[in-house]
PDB file of C-alpha atoms in Angstrom:
ATOM      1  CA  LEU A  15      61.279  18.954 -21.988  1.00  0.00           C
ATOM      2  CA  GLY A  16      61.353  21.735 -19.048  1.00  0.00           C
ATOM      3  CA  ILE A  17      57.942  22.123 -19.443  1.00  0.00           C
ATOM      4  CA  ASP A  18      56.809  24.694 -16.367  1.00  0.00           C
ATOM      5  CA  ARG A  19      54.197  22.606 -14.474  1.00  0.00           C
ATOM      6  CA  ALA A  20      53.165  26.705 -12.637  1.00  0.00           C
ATOM      7  CA  ARG A  21      52.015  27.556 -16.773  1.00  0.00           C
ATOM      8  CA  PRO A  22      49.053  25.556 -17.811  1.00  0.00           C
ATOM      9  CA  LEU A  23      49.500  23.383 -20.605  1.00  0.00           C
ATOM     10  CA  VAL A  24      47.169  22.455 -23.560  1.00  0.00           C
ATOM     11  CA  VAL A  25      48.539  18.813 -24.867  1.00  0.00           C
ATOM     12  CA  ALA A  26      47.539  18.131 -28.318  1.00  0.00           C
ATOM     13  CA  GLY A  27      47.642  14.027 -29.049  1.00  0.00           C
ATOM     14  CA  SER A  28      47.547  13.038 -32.205  1.00  0.00           C
ATOM     15  CA  THR A  29      47.952  16.139 -34.479  1.00  0.00           C
ATOM     16  CA  ALA A  30      47.695  15.761 -38.102  1.00  0.00           C
ATOM     17  CA  PRO A  31      49.078  18.824 -40.784  1.00  0.00           C
ATOM     18  CA  GLY A  32      47.092  22.178 -40.647  1.00  0.00           C
ATOM     19  CA  GLU A  33      46.357  21.555 -36.712  1.00  0.00           C
ATOM     20  CA  HIS A  34      49.495  22.716 -35.402  1.00  0.00           C
ATOM     21  CA  GLU A  35      48.911  26.019 -36.721  1.00  0.00           C
ATOM     22  CA  LEU A  36      45.595  26.450 -35.443  1.00  0.00           C
ATOM     23  CA  LEU A  37      46.595  25.201 -32.589  1.00  0.00           C
ATOM     24  CA  ARG A  38      49.813  27.528 -32.329  1.00  0.00           C
ATOM     25  CA  ASP A  39      46.752  30.191 -33.112  1.00  0.00           C
ATOM     26  CA  ALA A  40      44.074  29.744 -30.752  1.00  0.00           C
ATOM     27  CA  LEU A  41      46.902  29.518 -27.583  1.00  0.00           C
ATOM     28  CA  PRO A  42      45.838  31.671 -24.676  1.00  0.00           C
ATOM     29  CA  PRO A  43      49.018  34.071 -23.636  1.00  0.00           C
ATOM     30  CA  GLY A  44      51.326  32.864 -20.670  1.00  0.00           C
ATOM     31  CA  THR A  45      49.207  29.130 -22.070  1.00  0.00           C
ATOM     32  CA  GLN A  46      52.484  26.242 -23.020  1.00  0.00           C
ATOM     33  CA  LEU A  47      51.763  24.158 -25.853  1.00  0.00           C
ATOM     34  CA  LEU A  48      52.502  20.011 -26.948  1.00  0.00           C
ATOM     35  CA  CYS A  49      52.081  18.325 -29.715  1.00  0.00           C
ATOM     36  CA  ALA A  50      52.367  15.028 -30.438  1.00  0.00           C
ATOM     37  CA  PRO A  51      51.565  15.050 -34.352  1.00  0.00           C
ATOM     38  CA  ARG A  52      50.014  10.959 -35.466  1.00  0.00           C
ATOM     39  CA  LYS A  53      52.787   9.933 -37.933  1.00  0.00           C
ATOM     40  CA  PRO A  54      57.097  10.719 -37.195  1.00  0.00           C
ATOM     41  CA  GLU A  55      56.870  11.836 -41.335  1.00  0.00           C
ATOM     42  CA  TRP A  56      55.173  14.565 -39.793  1.00  0.00           C
ATOM     43  CA  PHE A  57      57.220  15.852 -37.053  1.00  0.00           C
ATOM     44  CA  ASP A  58      59.440  18.429 -38.751  1.00  0.00           C
ATOM     45  CA  GLN A  59      56.554  19.937 -40.533  1.00  0.00           C
ATOM     46  CA  ALA A  60      54.961  20.046 -36.877  1.00  0.00           C
ATOM     47  CA  ALA A  61      58.327  21.853 -36.097  1.00  0.00           C
ATOM     48  CA  GLU A  62      58.283  24.152 -38.520  1.00  0.00           C
ATOM     49  CA  ALA A  63      55.005  25.117 -36.981  1.00  0.00           C
ATOM     50  CA  LEU A  64      55.661  25.374 -33.251  1.00  0.00           C
ATOM     51  CA  PRO A  65      59.113  28.311 -33.874  1.00  0.00           C
ATOM     52  CA  GLY A  66      61.752  28.076 -30.889  1.00  0.00           C
ATOM     53  CA  CYS A  67      59.694  24.262 -30.126  1.00  0.00           C
ATOM     54  CA  VAL A  68      61.728  21.995 -27.528  1.00  0.00           C
ATOM     55  CA  ARG A  69      62.397  18.538 -29.281  1.00  0.00           C
ATOM     56  CA  ARG A  70      61.243  15.822 -27.124  1.00  0.00           C
ATOM     57  CA  SER A  71      63.993  13.344 -29.469  1.00  0.00           C
ATOM     58  CA  ALA A  72      66.251  16.189 -28.527  1.00  0.00           C
ATOM     59  CA  GLY A  73      66.687  15.425 -25.533  1.00  0.00           C
ATOM     60  CA  LYS A  74      67.312  18.941 -23.988  1.00  0.00           C
ATOM     61  CA  PRO A  75      64.739  20.251 -22.011  1.00  0.00           C
ATOM     62  CA  ARG A  76      64.686  23.918 -22.163  1.00  0.00           C
ATOM     63  CA  SER A  77      62.241  25.404 -19.523  1.00  0.00           C
ATOM     64  CA  GLY A  78      60.580  29.036 -20.443  1.00  0.00           C
ATOM     65  CA  ALA A  79      59.694  27.245 -23.485  1.00  0.00           C
ATOM     66  CA  GLU A  80      56.097  27.943 -25.020  1.00  0.00           C
ATOM     67  CA  PHE A  81      55.478  25.575 -27.593  1.00  0.00           C
ATOM     68  CA  TYR A  82      56.897  21.829 -27.056  1.00  0.00           C
ATOM     69  CA  LEU A  83      56.884  18.262 -29.256  1.00  0.00           C
ATOM     70  CA  LEU A  84      56.503  15.281 -28.631  1.00  0.00           C
ATOM     71  CA  ASP A  85      58.479  13.271 -31.122  1.00  0.00           C
ATOM     72  CA  THR A  86      58.853  10.575 -30.044  1.00  0.00           C
ATOM     73  CA  ILE A  87      56.411   6.974 -29.828  1.00  0.00           C
ATOM     74  CA  GLY A  88      54.913   5.937 -26.860  1.00  0.00           C
ATOM     75  CA  GLU A  89      54.849   8.701 -24.395  1.00  0.00           C
ATOM     76  CA  LEU A  90      51.773  10.047 -25.212  1.00  0.00           C
ATOM     77  CA  ARG A  91      50.208   8.593 -22.072  1.00  0.00           C
ATOM     78  CA  LYS A  92      52.340  10.478 -19.656  1.00  0.00           C
ATOM     79  CA  ALA A  93      51.937  14.063 -21.923  1.00  0.00           C
ATOM     80  CA  TYR A  94      48.036  13.911 -21.273  1.00  0.00           C
ATOM     81  CA  ALA A  95      48.556  13.282 -17.453  1.00  0.00           C
ATOM     82  CA  LEU A  96      50.016  16.661 -17.137  1.00  0.00           C
ATOM     83  CA  ALA A  97      47.577  18.089 -19.041  1.00  0.00           C
ATOM     84  CA  ASP A  98      44.937  20.690 -17.961  1.00  0.00           C
ATOM     85  CA  VAL A  99      43.325  20.541 -21.616  1.00  0.00           C
ATOM     86  CA  VAL A 100      43.562  18.117 -24.369  1.00  0.00           C
ATOM     87  CA  VAL A 101      43.065  18.763 -27.666  1.00  0.00           C
ATOM     88  CA  VAL A 102      42.384  15.530 -29.281  1.00  0.00           C
ATOM     89  CA  GLY A 103      44.252  16.004 -32.969  1.00  0.00           C
ATOM     90  CA  ARG A 104      42.641  15.133 -36.606  1.00  0.00           C
ATOM     91  CA  SER A 105      39.682  16.070 -36.044  1.00  0.00           C
ATOM     92  CA  PHE A 106      39.865  19.583 -36.919  1.00  0.00           C
ATOM     93  CA  GLY A 107      40.815  19.127 -40.982  1.00  0.00           C
ATOM     94  CA  ASN A 108      40.171  16.303 -43.648  1.00  0.00           C
ATOM     95  CA  LEU A 109      40.937  13.071 -41.634  1.00  0.00           C
ATOM     96  CA  TYR A 110      38.499  11.366 -39.695  1.00  0.00           C
ATOM     97  CA  GLY A 111      39.179  12.533 -36.192  1.00  0.00           C
ATOM     98  CA  SER A 112      41.105  10.151 -33.413  1.00  0.00           C
ATOM     99  CA  ASP A 113      40.217   7.695 -30.301  1.00  0.00           C
ATOM    100  CA  PRO A 114      39.011  10.665 -27.114  1.00  0.00           C
ATOM    101  CA  MET A 115      39.674   7.572 -24.046  1.00  0.00           C
ATOM    102  CA  GLU A 116      42.295   7.834 -23.211  1.00  0.00           C
ATOM    103  CA  PRO A 117      42.933  11.711 -22.144  1.00  0.00           C
ATOM    104  CA  ALA A 118      39.077  11.171 -20.967  1.00  0.00           C
ATOM    105  CA  ALA A 119      40.351   8.037 -18.543  1.00  0.00           C
ATOM    106  CA  LEU A 120      42.208   9.815 -17.567  1.00  0.00           C
ATOM    107  CA  ALA A 121      39.867  12.148 -16.105  1.00  0.00           C
ATOM    108  CA  LYS A 122      41.220  15.191 -18.635  1.00  0.00           C
ATOM    109  CA  PRO A 123      39.151  17.968 -20.271  1.00  0.00           C
ATOM    110  CA  VAL A 124      38.916  17.255 -23.411  1.00  0.00           C
ATOM    111  CA  VAL A 125      38.146  18.617 -26.844  1.00  0.00           C
ATOM    112  CA  ILE A 126      37.428  17.815 -30.052  1.00  0.00           C
ATOM    113  CA  GLY A 127      37.082  19.378 -33.437  1.00  0.00           C
ATOM    114  CA  PRO A 128      34.199  18.852 -36.003  1.00  0.00           C
ATOM    115  CA  ALA A 129      35.545  15.521 -37.795  1.00  0.00           C
ATOM    116  CA  VAL A 130      34.912  12.861 -35.857  1.00  0.00           C
ATOM    117  CA  SER A 131      33.847   9.746 -38.274  1.00  0.00           C
ATOM    118  CA  ASP A 132      35.794   7.191 -37.138  1.00  0.00           C
ATOM    119  CA  PHE A 133      35.500   7.264 -33.553  1.00  0.00           C
ATOM    120  CA  GLU A 134      31.616   8.682 -33.471  1.00  0.00           C
ATOM    121  CA  SER A 135      30.199   6.571 -31.641  1.00  0.00           C
ATOM    122  CA  ILE A 136      32.162   7.443 -28.691  1.00  0.00           C
ATOM    123  CA  VAL A 137      32.279  10.808 -29.113  1.00  0.00           C
ATOM    124  CA  ARG A 138      28.190  11.000 -29.238  1.00  0.00           C
ATOM    125  CA  THR A 139      28.025   8.930 -26.330  1.00  0.00           C
ATOM    126  CA  MET A 140      30.665  11.310 -24.757  1.00  0.00           C
ATOM    127  CA  LEU A 141      28.517  14.256 -26.028  1.00  0.00           C
ATOM    128  CA  ARG A 142      25.263  12.655 -24.872  1.00  0.00           C
ATOM    129  CA  ALA A 143      27.393  12.122 -21.778  1.00  0.00           C
ATOM    130  CA  ASP A 144      28.359  16.346 -21.594  1.00  0.00           C
ATOM    131  CA  ALA A 145      31.875  14.188 -21.394  1.00  0.00           C
ATOM    132  CA  ILE A 146      33.426  16.011 -24.199  1.00  0.00           C
ATOM    133  CA  VAL A 147      33.899  19.917 -26.052  1.00  0.00           C
ATOM    134  CA  GLN A 148      33.202  19.643 -29.696  1.00  0.00           C
ATOM    135  CA  SER A 149      34.184  22.178 -31.343  1.00  0.00           C
ATOM    136  CA  SER A 150      34.966  23.771 -34.583  1.00  0.00           C
ATOM    137  CA  ALA A 151      38.504  25.460 -35.755  1.00  0.00           C
ATOM    138  CA  GLN A 152      37.212  29.065 -36.000  1.00  0.00           C
ATOM    139  CA  LYS A 153      35.932  28.549 -32.375  1.00  0.00           C
ATOM    140  CA  LEU A 154      38.875  26.479 -31.263  1.00  0.00           C
ATOM    141  CA  ALA A 155      40.757  29.802 -29.201  1.00  0.00           C
ATOM    142  CA  ARG A 156      37.327  30.914 -27.280  1.00  0.00           C
ATOM    143  CA  THR A 157      37.237  27.210 -26.320  1.00  0.00           C
ATOM    144  CA  ILE A 158      40.710  26.021 -24.684  1.00  0.00           C
ATOM    145  CA  ALA A 159      40.100  30.018 -23.116  1.00  0.00           C
ATOM    146  CA  GLU A 160      36.885  29.179 -21.476  1.00  0.00           C
ATOM    147  CA  LEU A 161      38.544  26.376 -20.388  1.00  0.00           C
ATOM    148  CA  LEU A 162      41.933  27.144 -18.622  1.00  0.00           C
ATOM    149  CA  GLY A 163      39.684  30.255 -17.134  1.00  0.00           C
ATOM    150  CA  ASP A 164      37.079  27.947 -14.928  1.00  0.00           C
ATOM    151  CA  GLU A 165      38.837  25.045 -13.513  1.00  0.00           C
ATOM    152  CA  SER A 166      35.197  23.925 -12.052  1.00  0.00           C
ATOM    153  CA  LYS A 167      34.241  23.714 -15.900  1.00  0.00           C
ATOM    154  CA  ARG A 168      37.498  22.193 -15.923  1.00  0.00           C
ATOM    155  CA  GLN A 169      37.458  19.492 -13.309  1.00  0.00           C
ATOM    156  CA  ALA A 170      33.372  19.064 -13.675  1.00  0.00           C
ATOM    157  CA  LEU A 171      34.091  18.358 -17.982  1.00  0.00           C
ATOM    158  CA  ALA A 172      36.835  15.933 -16.750  1.00  0.00           C
ATOM    159  CA  GLN A 173      34.936  13.754 -14.226  1.00  0.00           C
ATOM    160  CA  ARG A 174      32.360  13.611 -16.132  1.00  0.00           C
ATOM    161  CA  ALA A 175      34.605  12.068 -19.306  1.00  0.00           C
ATOM    162  CA  ARG A 176      35.808   9.958 -16.584  1.00  0.00           C
ATOM    163  CA  GLN A 177      32.787   8.660 -15.473  1.00  0.00           C
ATOM    164  CA  CYS A 178      31.632   7.954 -19.253  1.00  0.00           C
ATOM    165  CA  VAL A 179      34.807   5.746 -20.315  1.00  0.00           C
ATOM    166  CA  LEU A 180      34.070   3.659 -16.698  1.00  0.00           C
ATOM    167  CA  ALA A 181      30.381   2.990 -17.923  1.00  0.00           C
ATOM    168  CA  ASN A 182      31.012   2.312 -20.847  1.00  0.00           C
ATOM    169  CA  GLN A 183      33.790  -0.143 -20.305  1.00  0.00           C
ATOM    170  CA  GLY A 184      34.119  -4.081 -20.464  1.00  0.00           C
ATOM    171  CA  ALA A 185      32.611  -4.256 -24.621  1.00  0.00           C
ATOM    172  CA  ALA A 186      35.378  -6.512 -25.265  1.00  0.00           C
ATOM    173  CA  GLN A 187      33.862  -9.167 -22.664  1.00  0.00           C
ATOM    174  CA  ARG A 188      30.336  -8.610 -23.379  1.00  0.00           C
ATOM    175  CA  HIS A 189      31.171  -8.944 -27.611  1.00  0.00           C
ATOM    176  CA  ALA A 190      33.054 -12.419 -26.211  1.00  0.00           C
ATOM    177  CA  HIS A 191      30.075 -13.702 -23.879  1.00  0.00           C
ATOM    178  CA  LEU A 192      27.643 -12.583 -26.965  1.00  0.00           C
ATOM    179  CA  LEU A 193      29.583 -14.933 -29.640  1.00  0.00           C
ATOM    180  CA  HIS A 194      30.060 -17.933 -27.035  1.00  0.00           C
ATOM    181  CA  GLU A 195      26.236 -17.869 -26.503  1.00  0.00           C
ATOM    182  CA  MET A 196      25.946 -17.981 -30.426  1.00  0.00           C
ATOM    183  CA  ILE A 197      28.656 -20.771 -30.468  1.00  0.00           C
ATOM    184  CA  ALA A 198      26.697 -22.971 -27.476  1.00  0.00           C
ATOM    185  CA  SER A 199      23.409 -22.342 -29.093  1.00  0.00           C
TER     186      SER A 199
END
């Protein structure tokens, strides 16, 4: 894509219509933004909201851009790995949030909006562990700027996020064990 690794990068994953404009406007000067819309039918709308964006599907990297659009499938984890800050999409509008566990597992500082009903227990667990930042749309610019401006805060948040993931692993195995016990009795 041509992302400049010397400049801060905010990666917004699983974004929805309306969030691209919000993220664009919340971006501090000198920062790059990579958006990965949740659905392919939202790719063109996202590109319109991010003027001059470099589209992954075009296959033409361009350095010096401010906006990047991950309009391909299956590469979000790689994008998260590059992020200085991750914003979890579908959480600033009328939808129900997206899963923050993948960027947390990669030890990335994660910001999520108020709409998280599909992932309420995960977000609640992460909030109790001080492992995620929940922000409103109105405070998003300040939240991103504060995190990008304080590397130690970013690193501490990222480490707590990773520890929260590790502390809560194994749910499938625990459920399988419980089911096995129920069947056996």
